[in-house]
Amino acid sequence: MSFLQINNVWKSYGQAQILERLNLSIDQGEFISMVGASGCGKSTLLKMILGSEVATKGEISLEGKPLVAEPDAERGIVFQKYSVFPHMTVLQNVMVADEFTKSFLLGRCFGSARKQVKQKAESFIDAVGLTPAINKYPHQLSGGMQQRLAIAQALMKAPKILLLDEPFGALDPGIRADMHVLIRDIWKKNNLTIFMVTHDIKEGFELGSRVWVFDKVRHDPQAPMAYGAQVTYDLKLDTDKTPDIAALTQKIAVN
Ligand SMILES: Nc1ncnc2c1ncn2[C@@H]1O[C@H](COP(=O)(O)OP(=O)(O)O)[C@@H](O)[C@H]1O
Ligand SMILES: [Mg+2]
């Protein structure tokens, strides 16, 4: 049994067929990079894995059970521009991720439970290198720091699956390189299964243990919305070796 199974999944919005015939098996611990033209349905697939969108046809199952059609603690998501709570400090932003789960009526925990939540938050803040900014507010942080904060928030719920939607797209190249090191480290240490959408094919190959390329294989000029995109390339990479990105990019272009 695979960890996550995507069985003949189709997704449409109204008349527009977005995705079609997705059949994919994912093992726990894989890092899947998703690349493809803008608007082809990558974020839509992430949302279906998150549970905030439902497949029009087909099924996604996690550890043998159909996915709950709503977000839960097993799956965490980080968007390109994450809206962290502006009126909360770094520490409060990370703590609240857990407090909402544990005690969503009160919104916060007390006593020893609170102490535990605080310790856990501090360890994730440390893991993403934000300890020096622990009492700062989001507007006092750089873009890269805000993304680190978003990642710490997502990790706080100890998800099995981390969904990253162009998480580094808005960052400067130098900061991006630091974030790559960070996310790889977090992936390994937390035994996470990661799905990351990226515009940057090089980033996709560098980080992923597997790369999915999305494309439409069927076209009808009379009915441009009739067909959806599929995963046209599913490339498993040897993560112990530095990928030959030029050769892989070539492979996608030529085929
Ligand atoms: N909630 C929605 N209602 C209608 N159409 C949508 C909705 N969400 C996305 N779409 C459409 O689905 C297509 C795929 O969107 P998306 O998954 O965001 O693409 P990508 O992430 O690959 O750029 C786009 O044409 C988009 O306009
Ligand atoms: Mg998108």
Coordinates of C-alpha atoms and ligand atoms in Angstrom, one line a residue:
M1 CA 0.0 0.0 0.0
S2 CA 1.4 3.4 -0.9
F3 CA 1.3 6.3 1.5
L4 CA -0.8 8.5 -0.7
Q5 CA -2.7 7.2 -3.7
I6 CA -4.2 9.4 -6.4
N7 CA -6.7 7.2 -8.3
N8 CA -8.1 8.4 -11.6
V9 CA -8.6 11.9 -10.3
W10 CA -10.3 14.5 -12.5
K11 CA -11.1 18.1 -11.6
S12 CA -13.3 20.6 -13.4
Y13 CA -14.6 24.0 -12.5
G14 CA -17.9 24.6 -14.4
Q15 CA -17.2 23.9 -18.1
A16 CA -13.5 24.0 -17.7
Q17 CA -11.7 20.7 -17.3
I18 CA -8.6 21.5 -15.3
L19 CA -7.0 18.1 -14.5
E20 CA -7.7 14.7 -15.9
R21 CA -6.8 11.0 -15.3
L22 CA -4.3 11.5 -12.6
N23 CA -3.0 8.2 -11.3
L24 CA 0.0 8.5 -9.0
S25 CA 1.4 6.6 -6.0
I26 CA 3.5 8.4 -3.5
D27 CA 5.6 6.8 -0.8
Q28 CA 6.1 8.4 2.6
G29 CA 9.2 10.6 2.6
E30 CA 9.2 11.6 -1.1
F31 CA 9.8 15.2 -2.1
I32 CA 7.7 15.9 -5.1
S33 CA 8.3 19.0 -7.2
M34 CA 5.5 20.1 -9.4
V35 CA 6.2 22.2 -12.5
G36 CA 4.1 23.2 -15.5
A37 CA 2.5 26.2 -17.2
S38 CA 0.7 28.8 -15.2
G39 CA -3.0 27.9 -14.8
C40 CA -2.5 24.2 -15.6
G41 CA -3.9 23.1 -12.2
K42 CA -0.9 22.6 -9.8
S43 CA -2.4 24.6 -7.0
T44 CA -5.7 22.8 -7.6
L45 CA -4.0 19.5 -7.0
L46 CA -2.3 20.8 -3.9
K47 CA -5.7 21.9 -2.6
M48 CA -7.2 18.5 -3.3
I49 CA -4.4 16.9 -1.3
L50 CA -4.9 19.5 1.5
G51 CA -8.6 18.7 1.4
S52 CA -9.9 22.2 0.7
E53 CA -11.0 21.2 -2.8
V54 CA -12.7 17.9 -3.8
A55 CA -12.0 15.9 -6.9
T56 CA -14.8 15.9 -9.4
K57 CA -14.1 12.3 -10.2
G58 CA -11.8 9.7 -8.6
E59 CA -10.3 9.5 -5.2
I60 CA -7.2 10.4 -3.2
S61 CA -6.4 8.1 -0.2
L62 CA -3.9 8.5 2.6
E63 CA -2.6 5.4 4.2
G64 CA -5.4 3.4 2.6
K65 CA -8.2 5.6 3.7
P66 CA -10.1 8.2 1.5
L67 CA -8.9 11.7 2.4
V68 CA -11.1 13.7 4.7
A69 CA -12.5 16.4 2.6
E70 CA -11.3 19.2 4.9
P71 CA -7.9 20.3 6.0
D72 CA -6.6 18.5 9.1
A73 CA -3.5 18.4 11.1
E74 CA -1.9 15.7 8.9
R75 CA -1.4 18.2 6.2
G76 CA 0.1 21.6 6.4
I77 CA 0.4 24.2 3.7
V78 CA 2.7 27.2 3.0
F79 CA 1.8 29.6 0.3
Q80 CA 4.0 32.0 -1.7
K81 CA 2.7 34.9 0.4
Y82 CA 1.6 33.6 3.7
S83 CA -0.7 35.7 5.7
V84 CA 0.7 35.3 9.2
F85 CA -1.2 37.2 11.8
P86 CA 0.0 40.8 11.7
H87 CA -0.9 41.6 15.3
M88 CA 1.0 38.7 16.7
T89 CA 4.7 38.2 17.4
V90 CA 6.8 35.4 15.9
L91 CA 6.3 33.3 19.0
Q92 CA 2.6 34.0 19.2
N93 CA 2.1 33.2 15.6
V94 CA 3.7 29.8 16.0
M95 CA 2.1 29.0 19.3
V96 CA -1.4 29.8 18.0
A97 CA -1.1 27.1 15.3
D98 CA -1.1 24.5 18.1
E99 CA -3.4 26.3 20.5
F100 CA -6.1 26.5 17.9
T101 CA -5.8 22.8 17.4
K102 CA -5.7 21.8 21.0
S103 CA -8.3 24.3 22.4
F104 CA -10.0 26.0 19.5
L105 CA -12.8 27.3 21.6
L106 CA -10.6 29.2 23.9
G107 CA -8.0 29.9 21.3
R108 CA -5.2 29.5 23.9
C109 CA -4.0 27.0 26.4
F110 CA -3.1 27.6 30.1
G111 CA -0.6 26.4 32.7
S112 CA 1.6 23.4 31.9
A113 CA -0.1 22.8 28.5
R114 CA 0.8 26.3 27.5
K115 CA 4.4 25.8 28.7
Q116 CA 4.7 22.7 26.5
V117 CA 3.3 24.6 23.5
K118 CA 5.7 27.4 24.1
Q119 CA 8.7 25.0 24.3
K120 CA 7.6 23.3 21.1
A121 CA 7.1 26.6 19.3
E122 CA 10.6 27.8 20.5
S123 CA 12.2 24.7 19.1
F124 CA 10.6 25.2 15.7
I125 CA 11.4 28.9 15.7
D126 CA 15.0 27.8 16.4
A127 CA 14.9 25.2 13.6
V128 CA 14.0 27.9 11.1
G129 CA 16.6 30.3 12.5
L130 CA 14.2 32.9 13.8
T131 CA 15.2 32.8 17.5
P132 CA 16.7 36.3 17.3
A133 CA 13.4 37.7 16.0
I134 CA 11.1 35.7 18.4
N135 CA 9.4 38.8 19.8
K136 CA 9.2 40.7 16.5
Y137 CA 6.0 41.3 14.5
P138 CA 5.6 40.2 10.9
H139 CA 6.0 43.7 9.5
Q140 CA 9.4 43.9 11.1
L141 CA 10.6 40.7 9.2
S142 CA 12.0 40.3 5.7
G143 CA 10.2 38.2 3.1
G144 CA 12.5 35.3 3.8
M145 CA 11.9 35.5 7.5
Q146 CA 8.1 35.6 7.0
Q147 CA 8.4 32.4 5.0
R148 CA 10.5 30.8 7.7
L149 CA 7.7 31.8 10.1
A150 CA 5.1 30.3 7.9
I151 CA 7.1 27.0 7.8
A152 CA 7.5 27.0 11.6
Q153 CA 3.7 27.5 11.9
A154 CA 3.0 24.6 9.5
L155 CA 5.4 22.3 11.3
M156 CA 3.8 23.1 14.7
K157 CA 1.0 20.7 13.9
A158 CA 3.4 17.9 13.2
P159 CA 2.0 17.2 9.7
K160 CA 2.9 14.1 7.8
I161 CA 2.5 16.0 4.5
L162 CA 3.8 19.5 3.8
L163 CA 2.4 21.3 0.8
L164 CA 4.4 24.2 -0.5
D165 CA 2.9 26.5 -3.2
E166 CA 5.7 28.4 -4.8
P167 CA 7.0 29.1 -1.3
F168 CA 10.2 30.8 -2.4
G169 CA 8.9 32.5 -5.5
A170 CA 9.0 36.0 -4.0
L171 CA 12.4 35.7 -2.5
D172 CA 15.8 37.0 -3.6
P173 CA 18.2 34.4 -5.0
G174 CA 20.6 34.4 -2.0
I175 CA 17.7 34.0 0.5
R176 CA 16.3 31.3 -1.7
A177 CA 19.5 29.3 -1.5
D178 CA 19.3 29.5 2.3
M179 CA 15.7 28.4 2.2
H180 CA 16.6 25.4 0.1
V181 CA 19.1 24.2 2.7
L182 CA 16.5 24.8 5.4
I183 CA 13.7 22.9 3.7
R184 CA 15.9 20.0 2.9
D185 CA 17.0 19.8 6.5
I186 CA 13.4 20.0 7.7
W187 CA 12.3 17.4 5.2
K188 CA 14.9 14.8 6.4
K189 CA 14.6 15.5 10.1
N190 CA 10.8 15.3 10.2
N191 CA 10.3 12.4 7.9
L192 CA 7.9 14.6 5.8
T193 CA 6.4 13.9 2.5
I194 CA 6.6 17.2 0.6
F195 CA 4.7 18.5 -2.5
M196 CA 6.2 21.7 -3.8
V197 CA 4.9 23.7 -6.7
T198 CA 7.6 25.8 -8.3
H199 CA 8.0 28.1 -11.3
D200 CA 11.7 27.4 -11.3
I201 CA 12.4 24.1 -13.0
K202 CA 16.0 24.2 -11.6
E203 CA 14.7 24.5 -8.1
G204 CA 12.3 21.6 -8.7
F205 CA 15.1 19.3 -9.7
E206 CA 17.5 20.5 -7.0
L207 CA 15.1 19.9 -4.2
G208 CA 12.8 17.1 -5.3
S209 CA 13.3 13.4 -5.1
R210 CA 10.8 13.2 -7.9
V211 CA 9.5 15.8 -10.4
W212 CA 6.1 15.9 -12.0
V213 CA 5.6 17.9 -15.1
F214 CA 2.1 19.0 -15.9
D215 CA 0.8 19.5 -19.4
K216 CA -2.2 19.1 -21.6
V217 CA -1.8 16.3 -24.0
R218 CA -5.2 16.7 -25.7
H219 CA -6.3 19.9 -27.4
D220 CA -9.4 20.9 -29.2
P221 CA -9.2 24.3 -30.8
Q222 CA -13.0 24.5 -30.9
A223 CA -13.3 23.8 -27.3
P224 CA -10.2 25.0 -25.5
M225 CA -11.6 24.1 -22.0
A226 CA -12.6 20.6 -22.9
Y227 CA -9.5 18.8 -21.7
G228 CA -7.4 19.0 -18.6
A229 CA -3.7 18.7 -17.8
Q230 CA -2.1 15.4 -16.8
V231 CA 1.3 14.6 -15.3
T232 CA 3.2 14.0 -18.5
Y233 CA 6.6 13.3 -16.9
D234 CA 7.1 11.6 -13.6
L235 CA 10.8 11.6 -13.0
K236 CA 12.3 9.9 -10.0
L237 CA 15.7 11.3 -9.1
D238 CA 18.6 9.9 -7.3
T239 CA 18.9 12.3 -4.4
D240 CA 22.4 11.1 -3.5
K241 CA 23.7 12.5 -6.7
T242 CA 23.6 16.0 -7.9
P243 CA 21.1 16.0 -10.7
D244 CA 22.2 16.8 -14.2
I245 CA 19.6 19.6 -14.5
A246 CA 20.6 20.6 -18.0
A247 CA 20.1 17.0 -19.2
L248 CA 16.8 16.6 -17.4
T249 CA 15.4 19.9 -18.7
Q250 CA 16.5 18.8 -22.2
K251 CA 14.7 15.4 -21.7
I252 CA 11.4 17.2 -20.9
A253 CA 11.9 19.6 -23.9
V254 CA 12.7 17.0 -26.4
N255 CA 10.1 14.3 -25.5
Ligands
LIG1 N1 -12.2 28.2 -7.3 C1 -12.0 28.2 -8.7 N2 -13.1 28.4 -9.4 C2 -13.0 28.4 -10.8 N3 -11.8 28.3 -11.4 C3 -10.7 28.1 -10.7 C4 -10.8 28.0 -9.3 N4 -9.5 27.8 -8.8 C5 -8.7 27.7 -9.9 N5 -9.5 27.9 -11.0 C6 -8.9 27.8 -12.4 O1 -8.3 26.5 -12.6 C7 -7.2 26.6 -13.4 C8 -6.0 26.1 -12.6 O2 -5.6 26.9 -11.6 P1 -4.4 26.7 -10.6 O3 -4.5 25.3 -10.0 O4 -4.4 27.8 -9.6 O5 -3.2 26.7 -11.6 P2 -1.6 26.7 -11.3 O6 -1.4 26.6 -9.9 O7 -1.1 25.6 -12.1 O8 -1.1 28.0 -11.9 C9 -7.0 28.1 -13.8 O9 -7.6 28.3 -15.0 C10 -7.9 28.8 -12.7 O10 -8.4 30.0 -13.2
MG2 MG -0.6 28.0 -8.5

